[in-house]
Short mmCIF file of C-alpha atoms and ligand atoms in Angstrom, two decimals:
data_model
loop_
_atom_site.label_atom_id
_atom_site.label_comp_id
_atom_site.label_asym_id
_atom_site.label_seq_id
_atom_site.Cartn_x
_atom_site.Cartn_y
_atom_site.Cartn_z
CA MET A 1 7.97 23.89 -23.54
CA SER A 2 9.14 20.29 -22.72
CA ARG A 3 11.46 19.68 -19.90
CA THR A 4 13.87 16.76 -19.06
CA VAL A 5 14.06 15.47 -15.48
CA ARG A 6 15.65 12.59 -13.78
CA ALA A 7 13.22 9.69 -13.27
CA TYR A 8 13.55 6.04 -12.34
CA ALA A 9 12.67 3.43 -14.80
CA ILE A 10 12.41 -0.51 -14.97
CA THR A 11 13.20 -2.06 -18.39
CA ALA A 12 12.35 -5.47 -19.57
CA GLU A 13 16.02 -5.80 -20.53
CA ALA A 14 17.24 -5.00 -16.87
CA VAL A 15 14.78 -7.62 -15.50
CA ALA A 16 16.09 -10.23 -18.03
CA ARG A 17 19.81 -9.23 -17.35
CA GLU A 18 19.21 -9.60 -13.48
CA LYS A 19 17.29 -12.79 -13.85
CA ASP A 20 20.15 -14.27 -16.06
CA ARG A 21 22.67 -13.17 -13.52
CA VAL A 22 21.06 -15.41 -10.79
CA GLY A 23 20.32 -18.26 -13.14
CA GLY A 24 16.56 -17.69 -13.01
CA ASP A 25 16.27 -17.77 -9.26
CA VAL A 26 13.87 -14.91 -8.37
CA ASP A 27 14.68 -15.11 -4.66
CA LYS A 28 18.24 -14.24 -5.51
CA MET A 29 17.46 -11.11 -7.58
CA ASP A 30 18.72 -7.84 -6.44
CA VAL A 31 16.06 -5.21 -7.01
CA ALA A 32 18.65 -2.45 -6.96
CA ASN A 33 20.08 -3.96 -10.18
CA VAL A 34 16.83 -3.50 -12.01
CA ILE A 35 15.54 -0.23 -11.06
CA ALA A 36 17.65 2.57 -12.51
CA LEU A 37 17.87 6.41 -12.85
CA ASP A 38 16.85 7.51 -16.36
CA LYS A 39 16.02 10.68 -18.14
CA LEU A 40 12.43 11.55 -18.84
CA GLU A 41 11.03 14.35 -20.98
CA LEU A 42 7.86 15.84 -19.41
CA ARG A 43 4.88 16.29 -21.81
CA ASP A 44 3.78 19.59 -22.59
CA MET A 45 1.20 21.13 -20.14
CA GLY A 46 -2.46 20.77 -21.15
CA PRO A 47 -5.24 23.07 -19.81
CA LYS A 48 -6.32 20.54 -17.00
CA ASP A 49 -2.65 19.69 -16.12
CA VAL A 50 -0.58 20.49 -13.00
CA HIS A 51 3.14 20.66 -13.00
CA VAL A 52 4.41 19.15 -9.70
CA ARG A 53 7.95 19.16 -8.06
CA MET A 54 8.24 15.95 -6.10
CA LEU A 55 9.19 16.15 -2.37
CA ALA A 56 8.87 12.72 -1.02
CA VAL A 57 7.55 9.33 -2.23
CA SER A 58 6.88 6.02 -0.49
CA GLY A 59 8.30 2.68 -1.47
CA GLU A 60 5.44 0.39 -2.72
CA HIS A 61 5.45 -3.35 -3.22
CA ASN A 62 4.08 -3.10 -6.73
CA VAL A 63 7.69 -1.87 -7.73
CA ASP A 64 9.06 -5.14 -6.26
CA HIS A 65 6.56 -7.00 -8.27
CA ALA A 66 7.54 -5.13 -11.45
CA ALA A 67 11.22 -5.45 -10.85
CA LEU A 68 10.95 -9.26 -10.17
CA ALA A 69 8.34 -9.83 -12.78
CA ASP A 70 6.84 -12.33 -10.35
CA THR A 71 3.13 -11.49 -11.08
CA ILE A 72 3.45 -10.46 -14.70
CA ASN A 73 6.44 -8.95 -16.54
CA ILE A 74 4.79 -5.50 -16.65
CA ALA A 75 7.74 -3.72 -18.19
CA ASP A 76 7.58 -6.12 -21.02
CA ALA A 77 3.89 -5.99 -21.35
CA ARG A 78 4.08 -2.20 -21.53
CA GLY A 79 6.54 -2.08 -24.40
CA GLY A 80 9.74 -2.73 -22.63
CA ARG A 81 10.09 0.21 -20.03
CA ILE A 82 7.96 1.64 -17.28
CA TYR A 83 8.40 4.71 -15.05
CA PRO A 84 7.24 3.39 -11.66
CA GLY A 85 6.01 5.28 -8.66
CA ASN A 86 2.46 5.74 -7.74
CA SER A 87 2.55 7.18 -4.30
CA ALA A 88 3.90 10.68 -4.04
CA LEU A 89 3.84 14.02 -2.30
CA GLY A 90 4.76 17.19 -4.08
CA GLU A 91 4.56 21.03 -4.50
CA VAL A 92 2.56 22.57 -7.33
CA ILE A 93 4.83 24.71 -9.52
CA ASP A 94 2.33 25.54 -12.33
CA VAL A 95 -1.08 24.98 -13.37
CA GLY A 96 -2.89 24.69 -16.68
CA GLU A 97 -5.38 27.54 -17.79
CA ARG A 98 -8.47 25.45 -16.81
CA VAL A 99 -7.28 24.16 -13.43
CA ASP A 100 -9.01 26.05 -10.64
CA LYS A 101 -8.63 23.54 -7.69
CA PHE A 102 -4.79 24.15 -7.38
CA LYS A 103 -2.28 26.84 -7.53
CA ALA A 104 1.43 27.22 -7.41
CA GLY A 105 2.73 26.53 -3.91
CA ASP A 106 0.00 23.99 -2.91
CA ILE A 107 1.33 20.73 -1.33
CA VAL A 108 -0.50 17.77 -2.87
CA VAL A 109 -0.63 14.03 -2.69
CA THR A 110 -1.29 11.66 -5.60
CA HIS A 111 -3.83 8.78 -5.95
CA CYS A 112 -3.07 5.90 -8.33
CA ASN A 113 -6.71 4.97 -9.62
CA GLY A 114 -5.60 4.98 -13.26
CA ASP A 115 -8.93 4.10 -14.89
CA PRO A 116 -12.17 4.17 -12.93
CA ASP A 117 -14.83 1.60 -14.02
CA GLN A 118 -18.59 2.66 -14.06
CA PHE A 119 -18.63 2.42 -10.28
CA GLY A 120 -15.50 4.38 -9.74
CA PHE A 121 -13.16 1.46 -8.98
CA PRO A 122 -9.92 1.12 -11.00
CA LEU A 123 -9.75 -1.18 -13.96
CA ARG A 124 -6.03 -0.28 -14.01
CA ILE A 125 -3.51 1.29 -11.79
CA TRP A 126 -1.41 4.49 -12.66
CA ALA A 127 2.21 3.72 -13.28
CA TYR A 128 1.66 0.10 -13.37
CA ASP A 129 -0.77 -1.47 -15.83
CA GLN A 130 -2.50 1.79 -17.16
CA PRO A 131 -1.19 2.24 -20.65
CA GLU A 132 1.08 5.31 -21.11
CA SER A 133 1.00 6.22 -17.43
CA ILE A 134 4.26 7.70 -16.09
CA GLY A 135 5.07 7.37 -12.50
CA TRP A 136 6.31 9.60 -9.88
CA TYR A 137 9.65 8.46 -8.79
CA ALA A 138 10.97 11.47 -10.52
CA GLU A 139 12.24 15.10 -9.87
CA GLU A 140 9.02 16.55 -11.57
CA ALA A 141 5.91 15.36 -13.24
CA VAL A 142 2.96 16.75 -15.31
CA VAL A 143 -0.13 15.29 -13.87
CA GLY A 144 -3.91 15.68 -14.78
CA ASP A 145 -5.55 17.71 -11.99
CA TRP A 146 -7.89 14.75 -11.28
CA GLN A 147 -5.02 12.77 -9.89
CA LEU A 148 -4.07 15.20 -7.02
CA ILE A 149 -5.54 15.74 -3.64
CA ARG A 150 -4.52 18.59 -1.42
CA ALA A 151 -2.24 17.48 1.50
CA PRO A 152 -3.71 18.05 4.95
CA LEU A 153 -0.72 19.97 6.29
CA ASP A 154 -2.45 20.57 9.56
CA SER A 155 -3.02 16.74 10.22
CA GLY A 156 -0.30 16.58 12.79
CA LEU A 157 1.61 14.12 10.61
CA THR A 158 5.26 14.95 9.54
CA LEU A 159 5.94 15.29 5.83
CA TRP A 160 7.34 11.79 5.77
CA GLU A 161 4.45 10.30 7.45
CA MET A 162 2.13 11.96 4.94
CA ALA A 163 4.22 10.66 2.19
CA ALA A 164 3.74 7.06 3.45
CA LEU A 165 -0.06 7.27 2.88
CA PRO A 166 -1.14 8.17 -0.77
CA LEU A 167 -1.36 4.48 -1.91
CA ARG A 168 -1.77 2.50 1.34
CA ALA A 169 -4.24 4.71 3.11
CA PRO A 170 -6.92 4.46 0.28
CA THR A 171 -6.31 0.79 0.04
CA ALA A 172 -6.94 0.19 3.69
CA TYR A 173 -9.90 2.55 3.70
CA HIS A 174 -11.56 0.70 0.93
CA MET A 175 -10.88 -2.70 2.44
CA TRP A 176 -12.15 -1.68 5.85
CA ARG A 177 -15.40 -0.03 4.73
CA ARG A 178 -16.17 -3.04 2.43
CA ALA A 179 -15.33 -5.75 5.06
CA LEU A 180 -17.28 -3.99 7.66
CA GLY A 181 -20.21 -3.56 5.33
CA ILE A 182 -20.19 -7.31 4.46
CA TYR A 183 -19.94 -8.32 8.17
CA ARG A 184 -22.75 -5.81 9.04
CA LEU A 185 -25.00 -7.31 6.36
CA LYS A 186 -24.77 -10.59 8.31
CA VAL A 187 -24.59 -9.38 11.84
CA PRO A 188 -26.02 -5.91 12.57
CA ARG A 189 -24.75 -3.67 15.39
CA GLU A 190 -27.65 -4.33 17.57
CA LYS A 191 -26.49 -8.01 17.84
CA GLN A 192 -22.90 -7.29 18.25
CA ALA A 193 -21.11 -3.96 18.51
CA VAL A 194 -17.49 -4.79 19.14
CA LEU A 195 -15.58 -6.92 16.55
CA ASN A 196 -12.26 -8.70 16.77
CA VAL A 197 -10.22 -7.52 13.86
CA LEU A 198 -6.92 -9.11 12.85
CA GLY A 199 -4.33 -8.05 10.16
CA PHE A 200 -1.12 -9.79 8.92
CA GLY A 201 2.03 -7.67 8.67
CA GLY A 202 2.52 -4.79 6.23
CA GLY A 203 1.59 -1.11 5.94
CA VAL A 204 -1.82 -1.61 4.56
CA SER A 205 -2.81 -3.92 7.44
CA GLU A 206 -1.57 -1.43 9.91
CA LEU A 207 -3.73 1.35 8.55
CA PHE A 208 -6.71 -1.17 8.35
CA LEU A 209 -6.25 -1.90 12.01
CA MET A 210 -6.05 1.88 12.88
CA LEU A 211 -9.41 2.19 11.33
CA ALA A 212 -10.88 -0.64 13.30
CA LYS A 213 -9.33 0.52 16.52
CA ASP A 214 -10.57 4.01 16.09
CA GLU A 215 -14.14 2.86 15.68
CA GLY A 216 -13.92 0.98 18.95
CA HIS A 217 -13.10 -2.53 17.88
CA ASN A 218 -10.39 -4.91 19.28
CA ALA A 219 -7.54 -5.00 16.89
CA PHE A 220 -4.65 -7.60 16.54
CA PHE A 221 -1.58 -7.28 14.43
CA CYS A 222 0.30 -10.52 13.51
CA SER A 223 3.70 -9.46 12.28
CA GLY A 224 7.19 -10.84 12.35
CA SER A 225 8.70 -7.33 13.02
CA PRO A 226 9.08 -6.29 16.59
CA ASP A 227 9.47 -2.68 15.70
CA ARG A 228 6.23 -2.53 13.89
CA ARG A 229 4.42 -4.44 16.62
CA ALA A 230 5.71 -2.05 19.03
CA ALA A 231 4.60 1.01 17.06
CA LEU A 232 1.04 -0.36 16.89
CA ASP A 233 1.04 -1.41 20.54
CA LYS A 234 1.32 2.31 21.37
CA LEU A 235 -2.04 2.79 19.65
CA GLY A 236 -3.62 -0.08 21.69
CA ILE A 237 -3.39 -2.60 18.79
CA VAL A 238 -2.29 -6.07 20.33
CA GLY A 239 0.78 -7.70 18.69
CA ILE A 240 1.00 -11.31 17.84
CA ASP A 241 4.59 -12.57 16.80
CA GLN A 242 4.28 -14.37 13.52
CA LYS A 243 7.68 -15.89 13.76
CA LYS A 244 6.53 -17.72 16.84
CA TYR A 245 4.51 -19.74 14.50
CA ASN A 246 7.30 -20.14 11.96
CA ARG A 247 5.23 -18.02 9.56
CA PHE A 248 2.67 -20.96 9.39
CA ALA A 249 5.06 -23.46 7.87
CA THR A 250 3.07 -26.44 9.23
CA LYS A 251 -0.45 -27.38 10.37
CA ASP A 252 0.72 -27.40 14.01
CA ASP A 253 1.80 -23.84 13.70
CA VAL A 254 -1.49 -22.76 12.32
CA ASN A 255 -3.19 -24.67 15.25
CA ALA A 256 -0.95 -23.03 17.74
CA PHE A 257 -1.64 -19.56 16.36
CA ARG A 258 -5.49 -20.53 16.33
CA LYS A 259 -5.24 -21.22 19.94
CA GLU A 260 -3.56 -17.93 20.81
CA VAL A 261 -6.19 -15.96 18.81
CA ARG A 262 -8.92 -17.87 20.61
CA ASP A 263 -7.32 -17.08 24.00
CA LEU A 264 -6.86 -13.37 22.99
CA THR A 265 -10.41 -12.90 21.96
CA ASN A 266 -12.00 -14.77 24.72
CA GLY A 267 -13.16 -17.46 22.43
CA GLY A 268 -14.60 -15.01 19.92
CA ASP A 269 -12.10 -15.62 17.16
CA ALA A 270 -11.57 -12.91 14.37
CA HIS A 271 -14.70 -11.46 12.73
CA ILE A 272 -12.72 -9.61 10.16
CA VAL A 273 -9.26 -10.52 8.81
CA CYS A 274 -6.89 -8.52 6.56
CA ASP A 275 -4.65 -10.85 4.79
CA MET A 276 -2.75 -9.02 1.82
CA LEU A 277 -0.13 -11.84 1.64
CA ARG A 278 -1.83 -14.92 0.81
CA GLY A 279 0.47 -18.02 0.67
CA PRO A 280 0.78 -19.52 4.12
CA VAL A 281 -0.94 -16.50 5.72
CA PHE A 282 -4.25 -17.37 3.90
CA PRO A 283 -5.07 -20.81 5.68
CA ALA A 284 -3.91 -19.18 9.09
CA GLY A 285 -6.44 -16.30 8.44
CA LEU A 286 -9.25 -18.72 7.58
CA ALA A 287 -8.33 -20.87 10.71
CA VAL A 288 -9.03 -17.88 13.01
CA ALA A 289 -12.14 -16.72 11.35
CA ALA A 290 -15.20 -16.53 13.52
CA ARG A 291 -18.68 -17.68 12.23
CA GLN A 292 -20.03 -15.07 9.72
CA GLY A 293 -16.37 -13.76 9.30
CA VAL A 294 -14.95 -11.92 6.46
CA ASN A 295 -11.54 -12.36 5.03
CA THR A 296 -10.41 -9.53 2.76
CA SER A 297 -7.21 -8.95 0.77
CA ALA A 298 -5.94 -6.58 -1.90
CA GLY A 299 -2.47 -8.35 -2.23
CA TRP A 300 -0.90 -11.69 -3.21
CA GLN A 301 2.64 -11.14 -2.13
CA LEU A 302 3.28 -14.74 -1.20
CA SER A 303 1.15 -16.33 -3.72
CA GLN A 304 -1.52 -15.59 -6.41
CA VAL A 305 -3.62 -18.89 -5.99
CA VAL A 306 -5.39 -20.02 -2.90
CA GLU A 307 -7.22 -23.12 -1.97
CA TYR A 308 -9.87 -23.65 0.75
CA ASN A 309 -12.53 -26.01 1.83
CA SER A 310 -15.73 -24.68 0.49
CA THR A 311 -17.88 -26.89 2.72
CA VAL A 312 -16.25 -25.58 5.94
CA MET A 313 -16.48 -21.99 4.74
CA SER A 314 -20.06 -22.49 3.75
CA VAL A 315 -21.01 -23.98 7.19
CA LYS A 316 -19.10 -21.10 9.01
CA GLN A 317 -20.70 -18.56 6.56
CA VAL A 318 -17.36 -17.08 6.01
CA THR A 319 -16.99 -14.55 3.16
CA LEU A 320 -13.90 -13.99 1.08
CA ASP A 321 -13.52 -10.50 -0.30
CA HIS A 322 -11.13 -9.42 -3.08
CA THR A 323 -10.46 -5.75 -3.35
CA HIS A 324 -8.10 -3.63 -5.33
CA TYR A 325 -7.96 0.25 -4.82
CA GLU A 326 -10.30 3.03 -3.88
CA THR A 327 -12.55 5.16 -5.89
CA ILE A 328 -11.27 8.76 -6.47
CA GLU A 329 -13.97 10.00 -3.97
CA GLY A 330 -12.81 7.27 -1.52
CA CYS A 331 -9.20 8.41 -1.95
CA HIS A 332 -10.27 12.02 -0.90
CA ALA A 333 -12.24 10.58 1.99
CA ALA A 334 -9.21 8.45 3.07
CA THR A 335 -6.99 11.62 3.04
CA GLU A 336 -9.25 13.42 5.47
CA LEU A 337 -8.33 10.73 7.96
CA TYR A 338 -4.54 11.47 7.81
CA GLY A 339 -3.35 12.08 11.40
CA ARG A 340 -6.79 11.66 12.98
CA VAL A 341 -6.77 7.93 12.30
CA PHE A 342 -3.79 7.10 10.06
CA LYS A 343 -0.54 7.51 11.98
CA PRO A 344 1.82 5.34 9.83
CA THR A 345 5.13 3.89 10.98
CA VAL A 346 7.90 5.08 8.91
CA HIS A 347 11.20 3.30 8.48
CA LYS A 348 13.96 4.80 10.50
CA GLU A 349 16.10 5.93 7.46
CA ILE A 350 14.70 8.46 4.98
CA TYR A 351 16.45 7.45 1.72
CA PRO A 352 18.09 9.99 -0.55
CA PHE A 353 16.75 10.10 -4.23
CA GLU A 354 19.89 8.47 -5.49
CA ASP A 355 19.49 5.47 -3.12
CA LEU A 356 16.01 4.47 -4.23
CA GLY A 357 17.32 1.19 -5.65
CA ARG A 358 18.77 0.38 -2.32
CA CYS A 359 15.46 1.20 -0.53
CA PHE A 360 13.69 -1.28 -2.82
CA GLU A 361 16.23 -4.10 -2.18
CA GLU A 362 15.91 -3.51 1.58
CA MET A 363 12.09 -3.65 1.21
CA HIS A 364 12.50 -6.84 -0.67
CA GLN A 365 14.67 -8.25 2.13
CA ASN A 366 11.88 -7.43 4.70
CA ILE A 367 14.33 -5.52 6.93
CA GLN A 368 12.70 -2.18 7.23
CA THR A 369 11.03 -1.01 10.43
CA GLY A 370 8.15 0.75 8.78
CA ILE A 371 6.94 2.24 5.48
CA PRO A 372 9.96 3.27 3.54
CA ILE A 373 10.21 7.00 2.36
CA ILE A 374 12.45 8.45 -0.34
CA ARG A 375 13.30 12.21 -0.13
CA ILE A 376 13.38 13.47 -3.63
CA THR A 377 14.90 16.96 -3.00
CA ASP A 378 16.72 18.77 -0.25
CA ASP A 379 15.09 22.03 -1.34
CA LEU A 380 11.88 21.93 0.66
CA PRO A 381 9.36 24.73 0.51
CA ASP A 382 8.91 26.87 3.64
CA SER A 383 5.28 25.65 3.91
CA VAL A 384 6.60 22.09 5.02
CA LYS A 385 9.80 23.09 6.82
CA GLY A 386 7.96 22.91 10.16
CA ILE A 387 6.77 19.29 9.61
CA ILE A 388 9.85 17.50 8.92
N1 LIG B 401 -4.34 -3.70 -4.58
C1 LIG B 401 -3.83 -2.67 -4.10
O1 LIG B 401 -4.33 -1.62 -4.38
C2 LIG B 401 -2.67 -2.77 -3.28
C3 LIG B 401 -2.29 -1.67 -2.40
C4 LIG B 401 -1.21 -1.84 -1.57
C5 LIG B 401 -0.48 -3.03 -1.53
N2 LIG B 401 -0.92 -4.10 -2.25
C6 LIG B 401 -0.13 -5.38 -2.04
O2 LIG B 401 -0.30 -5.87 -0.73
C7 LIG B 401 0.90 -6.59 -0.36
C8 LIG B 401 1.34 -5.94 0.91
O3 LIG B 401 1.53 -4.50 0.75
P1 LIG B 401 1.85 -3.56 2.06
O4 LIG B 401 2.02 -2.21 1.32
O5 LIG B 401 0.88 -3.73 3.07
O6 LIG B 401 3.17 -4.22 2.47
P2 LIG B 401 4.53 -3.62 3.15
O7 LIG B 401 4.25 -2.57 3.99
O8 LIG B 401 5.56 -3.52 2.08
O9 LIG B 401 4.87 -4.92 4.07
C9 LIG B 401 5.00 -6.15 3.54
C10 LIG B 401 4.90 -7.04 4.60
O10 LIG B 401 5.11 -8.36 4.26
C11 LIG B 401 5.30 -9.23 5.33
N3 LIG B 401 6.21 -10.43 4.84
C12 LIG B 401 7.26 -10.36 4.10
N4 LIG B 401 7.66 -11.68 3.95
C13 LIG B 401 6.78 -12.53 4.57
C14 LIG B 401 6.73 -13.80 4.74
N5 LIG B 401 7.52 -14.64 4.18
N6 LIG B 401 5.66 -14.40 5.39
C15 LIG B 401 4.67 -13.49 6.02
N7 LIG B 401 4.84 -12.14 5.85
C16 LIG B 401 5.74 -11.64 5.15
C17 LIG B 401 6.09 -8.36 6.23
O11 LIG B 401 5.41 -8.59 7.52
P3 LIG B 401 6.25 -8.94 8.82
O12 LIG B 401 6.00 -7.66 9.59
O13 LIG B 401 5.45 -10.06 9.24
O14 LIG B 401 7.66 -9.13 8.50
C18 LIG B 401 6.02 -6.98 5.72
O15 LIG B 401 5.64 -6.00 6.76
C19 LIG B 401 1.80 -6.36 -1.57
O16 LIG B 401 1.88 -7.60 -2.33
C20 LIG B 401 1.33 -5.25 -2.29
O17 LIG B 401 1.67 -5.11 -3.67
C21 LIG B 401 -2.05 -4.00 -3.09
#
């Protein structure tokens, strides 16, 4: 029997209307005017489906990209409307007859690998470019059992901290294991045990640095946010104020940043850099790369196109790595590290469901103190009441 729930949608018409309102200036767009509460009819349950009641979700940057249509106009490309949200935590309320991994009452997290290729990596992302995929910024959802992972309720994390991780932790996990693997192909452990690892602001970079720190490396977090630097400082991750270098507006700023990194690393520079932003951050990341270094990114928030001097990078033997999202097995492995390694910083306000649009506008303005969480319901099950 089908069921209608409240769910957020982004329509091509809302994107166009907001763009018109600001005369085409994407910087002036208000994301809260684009993402709107809608009604969604859930599909009938199939034998391998799970019916989930959403408890909390995290705000993800792909929604910002969808609302601004700054990468591609994804709502338009998908027929005029998408239901976004690909990072969620919920309670199982029913399972199909062939589901044996989950039962009613289980607390689960999602992954967003929408269409694994022959090696398991996503060709498309769920609730973004995977056709027909329906996202989870909704009261309830019907989800294939392959898209769910049991939430580790004994991880020591709060419900909100766990809700911060389903998308960002697998991304960071994939980037870290790849970047380290590439570096180790060039410089084995016997020649150098401890690496200098640097990440630029953002939730994925923070988690990437937690992996590096946990494995005994030196970790440096270059961010414009004092709150986020302070949170990482508590884990022994050294903060560098990005605003001190005017967000790398000029070559002099990049040179001054390069000098600070050289001093902090005792002349060693950064063996692994997590970028995620591109734009002016990209040349700054390359400037601090050590010989044999690796620069990895799964994001292009500040620009999609980069330029670099191939000769200089060849002579330094620097590798640029482009990643997207984890395999499904990798998502399971990343979930094992909740609380042990991943201790995310969560924005100080937990947003009510009705204020999801405001959450995204505040994310867009870059004024949040950590990963933003939206609470979908006040009616939490007893199993999580002790971890809120
Ligand atoms: N491919 C994937 O699977 C995947 C997964 C996750 C994310 N991503 C992409 O990666 C990017 C980052 O995502 P995230 O989740 O890590 O980010 P996030 O937690 O939302 O944080 C974004 C960060 O961007 C930084 N920033 C904002 N404006 C800036 C500017 N003008 N100059 C320099 N830094 C600026 C801020 O750092 P400060 O602290 O310095 O202000 C902020 O912390 C996004 O584009 C996202 O779509 C891709």
